[in-house]
Amino acid sequence: MKKTIRDIDVSGKKVLVRCDFNVPQDENGNITDIRRIQGALPTIRYLIDNNAKVILCSHLGRPKGEVKKEFSLLPVQKELSKELGIEVKLADDIVGKSAKELTKNMKEREVVLLENVRFDKREEANDKELSKELASLADIYVNDAFGTAHRAHSSTAGVSEFLPSVSGFLIEKEIKFLGEALNNPERPFVSIIGGKKVSDKISVINNLLEKVDVLIIGGGMAYTFLKSEGLNIGKSICEEDKIDLAKELIEKAKEKNVKLLLPVDIKVAKEFSNEAESKVVAVDEIEDEWEGMDIGPKTIEEYKNILESAKTIMWNGPLGVFEFDNFAYGTNKIAEILANSNAITIIGGGDSAAAIEKAGYADKMTHISTGGGASLEFLEGKKLPGIECLLEK
Ligand code: ADP
Ligand code: MG
């Protein structure tokens, strides 16, 4: 277990918090989705309430080591000030004159935001000097940016070498739900893996086969598995060079006594479009000119039965081409089943989260992971530098 801000005395201390303020903006720089800012508030408010001097930092976009006005954290500073009801001060730089001045004589409960850490090319190089300079601004380091926790950068990991380092509430929650599901799940533990390609999720499937009781496979990647079983998949998406691997994964599931479920019926279409002619066929009846776009009703029924007896469900990757309304049914149905389930439900993956959001079930899930790449690496069983660097309890 990693220490959190609750395990350390922050009163009167300067606390440097790495946040994820990488918010989407429109062409005029207006923030179009403030959820990442809202997500950071509990950690910031806790620090304010406990009389810390709060120094925030984050990246925004890809300025590639150069100061670029369109990637300034100014809009974030405005939104933060509004949400917190206090004036958050924005430094013009990261560790330069302005940052030093603003953080030097801070009062308790004051909040300073440093400029975009990726304005400094040393950030992504995990440069030791930058880490040191960042550390020199503060007494304690808090990482609360899960989305970049799989990257070893100066502000996400490097700085921890020079300061006592703990997690904020967001990272704590990610470790709790993702970690507990992987290491100590309530069983039966069922995982649903979908999405476009097997190659994106080989390591995840490999790792999950060590942990789960049932592995459900859907989405585009299912066709590589089906083909490895000798079935005709028509024009469905397939990675020819991963067919042997799919076979090995099916073998591994058998060895590990993991029940591996593939679709039994498919909604196929004549072409890859929402308006395409479509029909439902049994999985062994896919014809040459057709491609698999969604799981069929029998498959949904079968998956439903398994999911209803699960105690922990982890879902990563849509089960069909959910961007097309006519092929979103399977994904939406599975989302509905999870929403009505009493199991612990954990969602990883950007597109899966978007699908659940779109279906209106986001607040019915136990945990929706905020880090696409980071949650995949976590599920692969990799150690994330931004988490490894924090103090153990
Ligand atoms: P996540 O972001 O949740 O990890 P992925 O990025 O792996 O998910 O996959 C999402 C994509 O997979 C979606 O764009 C979706 O359209 C695509 N997909 C799902 N099923 C199919 C299919 N049968 N054929 C082609 N693409 C599919
Ligand atoms: Mg994706």
Short mmCIF file of N, CA, C and O and ligand atoms in Angstrom, two decimals, residues 194-196 200-201 219-220 223 237 272 292-293 316-323 348-352, ligand 1:
data_model
loop_
_atom_site.label_atom_id
_atom_site.label_comp_id
_atom_site.label_asym_id
_atom_site.label_seq_id
_atom_site.Cartn_x
_atom_site.Cartn_y
_atom_site.Cartn_z
N GLY A 194 -12.75 -6.18 -24.99
CA GLY A 194 -13.19 -5.92 -26.35
C GLY A 194 -12.27 -4.91 -26.99
O GLY A 194 -11.12 -4.77 -26.58
N GLY A 195 -12.79 -4.19 -27.96
CA GLY A 195 -11.98 -3.20 -28.65
C GLY A 195 -11.54 -3.74 -29.99
O GLY A 195 -11.94 -4.81 -30.42
N LYS A 196 -10.71 -2.94 -30.62
CA LYS A 196 -10.42 -3.19 -32.02
C LYS A 196 -9.46 -4.36 -32.23
O LYS A 196 -9.76 -5.30 -32.96
N ASP A 200 -3.32 -4.75 -29.25
CA ASP A 200 -3.32 -3.72 -28.20
C ASP A 200 -3.40 -4.34 -26.80
O ASP A 200 -3.00 -3.72 -25.84
N LYS A 201 -3.99 -5.52 -26.72
CA LYS A 201 -4.34 -6.02 -25.39
C LYS A 201 -3.80 -7.41 -25.07
O LYS A 201 -4.23 -8.03 -24.10
N GLY A 219 -15.97 -7.54 -29.41
CA GLY A 219 -15.37 -6.47 -30.22
C GLY A 219 -14.60 -7.03 -31.40
O GLY A 219 -14.68 -8.22 -31.73
N GLY A 220 -13.84 -6.15 -32.02
CA GLY A 220 -13.11 -6.52 -33.23
C GLY A 220 -12.12 -7.64 -32.99
O GLY A 220 -11.88 -8.48 -33.86
N TYR A 223 -12.60 -11.65 -33.68
CA TYR A 223 -12.54 -12.36 -34.97
C TYR A 223 -11.21 -13.06 -35.20
O TYR A 223 -11.16 -14.09 -35.86
N ILE A 237 -12.65 -7.63 -39.16
CA ILE A 237 -11.29 -7.21 -38.82
C ILE A 237 -10.54 -8.40 -38.21
O ILE A 237 -11.07 -9.14 -37.39
N PHE A 272 -18.63 -1.20 -43.80
CA PHE A 272 -18.34 -0.55 -42.53
C PHE A 272 -18.99 0.83 -42.46
O PHE A 272 -18.36 1.85 -42.65
N GLY A 292 -18.21 -8.62 -39.29
CA GLY A 292 -18.79 -8.58 -37.94
C GLY A 292 -18.68 -7.20 -37.34
O GLY A 292 -17.61 -6.62 -37.29
N MET A 293 -19.84 -6.68 -36.89
CA MET A 293 -19.87 -5.31 -36.36
C MET A 293 -20.28 -5.25 -34.90
O MET A 293 -20.01 -4.28 -34.20
N ASN A 316 -12.92 -3.76 -20.35
CA ASN A 316 -12.02 -2.92 -21.14
C ASN A 316 -12.23 -3.18 -22.62
O ASN A 316 -11.88 -4.24 -23.13
N GLY A 317 -12.84 -2.22 -23.29
CA GLY A 317 -13.00 -2.30 -24.74
C GLY A 317 -14.42 -2.60 -25.18
O GLY A 317 -15.03 -3.58 -24.75
N PRO A 318 -14.99 -1.78 -26.07
CA PRO A 318 -16.36 -1.96 -26.56
C PRO A 318 -16.53 -3.29 -27.30
O PRO A 318 -15.59 -3.83 -27.85
N LEU A 319 -17.77 -3.78 -27.32
CA LEU A 319 -18.04 -5.10 -27.89
C LEU A 319 -18.42 -5.04 -29.36
O LEU A 319 -18.61 -6.07 -30.01
N GLY A 320 -18.58 -3.84 -29.86
CA GLY A 320 -18.90 -3.67 -31.27
C GLY A 320 -18.50 -2.27 -31.70
O GLY A 320 -17.92 -1.51 -30.92
N VAL A 321 -18.83 -1.93 -32.93
CA VAL A 321 -18.51 -0.59 -33.44
C VAL A 321 -19.56 0.38 -32.89
O VAL A 321 -20.48 0.78 -33.58
N PHE A 322 -19.38 0.72 -31.62
CA PHE A 322 -20.42 1.46 -30.89
C PHE A 322 -20.60 2.88 -31.38
O PHE A 322 -21.59 3.52 -31.10
N GLU A 323 -19.60 3.38 -32.15
CA GLU A 323 -19.73 4.74 -32.69
C GLU A 323 -20.90 4.81 -33.69
O GLU A 323 -21.47 5.86 -33.90
N GLY A 348 -11.98 0.18 -17.56
CA GLY A 348 -10.71 0.76 -18.01
C GLY A 348 -10.81 0.97 -19.51
O GLY A 348 -11.52 0.25 -20.20
N GLY A 349 -10.11 1.96 -20.03
CA GLY A 349 -10.13 2.16 -21.48
C GLY A 349 -10.97 3.36 -21.87
O GLY A 349 -12.12 3.47 -21.48
N GLY A 350 -10.39 4.22 -22.68
CA GLY A 350 -11.04 5.48 -23.04
C GLY A 350 -12.35 5.28 -23.79
O GLY A 350 -13.36 5.92 -23.49
N ASP A 351 -12.34 4.37 -24.77
CA ASP A 351 -13.55 4.18 -25.57
C ASP A 351 -14.66 3.49 -24.77
O ASP A 351 -15.83 3.81 -24.94
N SER A 352 -14.29 2.55 -23.91
CA SER A 352 -15.31 1.91 -23.08
C SER A 352 -15.96 2.94 -22.16
O SER A 352 -17.18 2.97 -21.99
P1 ADP B 1 -10.72 1.13 -25.22
O1 ADP B 1 -10.34 2.55 -25.58
O2 ADP B 1 -11.94 1.07 -24.38
O3 ADP B 1 -9.56 0.38 -24.64
P2 ADP B 1 -10.17 0.19 -27.88
O4 ADP B 1 -9.48 1.45 -28.22
O5 ADP B 1 -9.35 -1.03 -27.74
O6 ADP B 1 -11.09 0.39 -26.59
O7 ADP B 1 -11.23 -0.17 -29.03
C1 ADP B 1 -12.28 0.68 -29.36
C2 ADP B 1 -12.59 0.58 -30.82
O8 ADP B 1 -12.85 -0.75 -31.20
C3 ADP B 1 -13.82 1.37 -31.17
O9 ADP B 1 -13.45 2.43 -32.02
C4 ADP B 1 -14.71 0.38 -31.88
O10 ADP B 1 -15.36 0.89 -33.03
C5 ADP B 1 -13.74 -0.70 -32.29
N1 ADP B 1 -14.43 -1.98 -32.55
C6 ADP B 1 -15.20 -2.69 -31.71
N2 ADP B 1 -15.75 -3.75 -32.34
C7 ADP B 1 -15.31 -3.72 -33.61
C8 ADP B 1 -15.54 -4.53 -34.76
N3 ADP B 1 -16.33 -5.61 -34.69
N4 ADP B 1 -14.93 -4.18 -35.91
C9 ADP B 1 -14.14 -3.10 -35.97
N5 ADP B 1 -13.89 -2.28 -34.93
C10 ADP B 1 -14.47 -2.59 -33.76
#
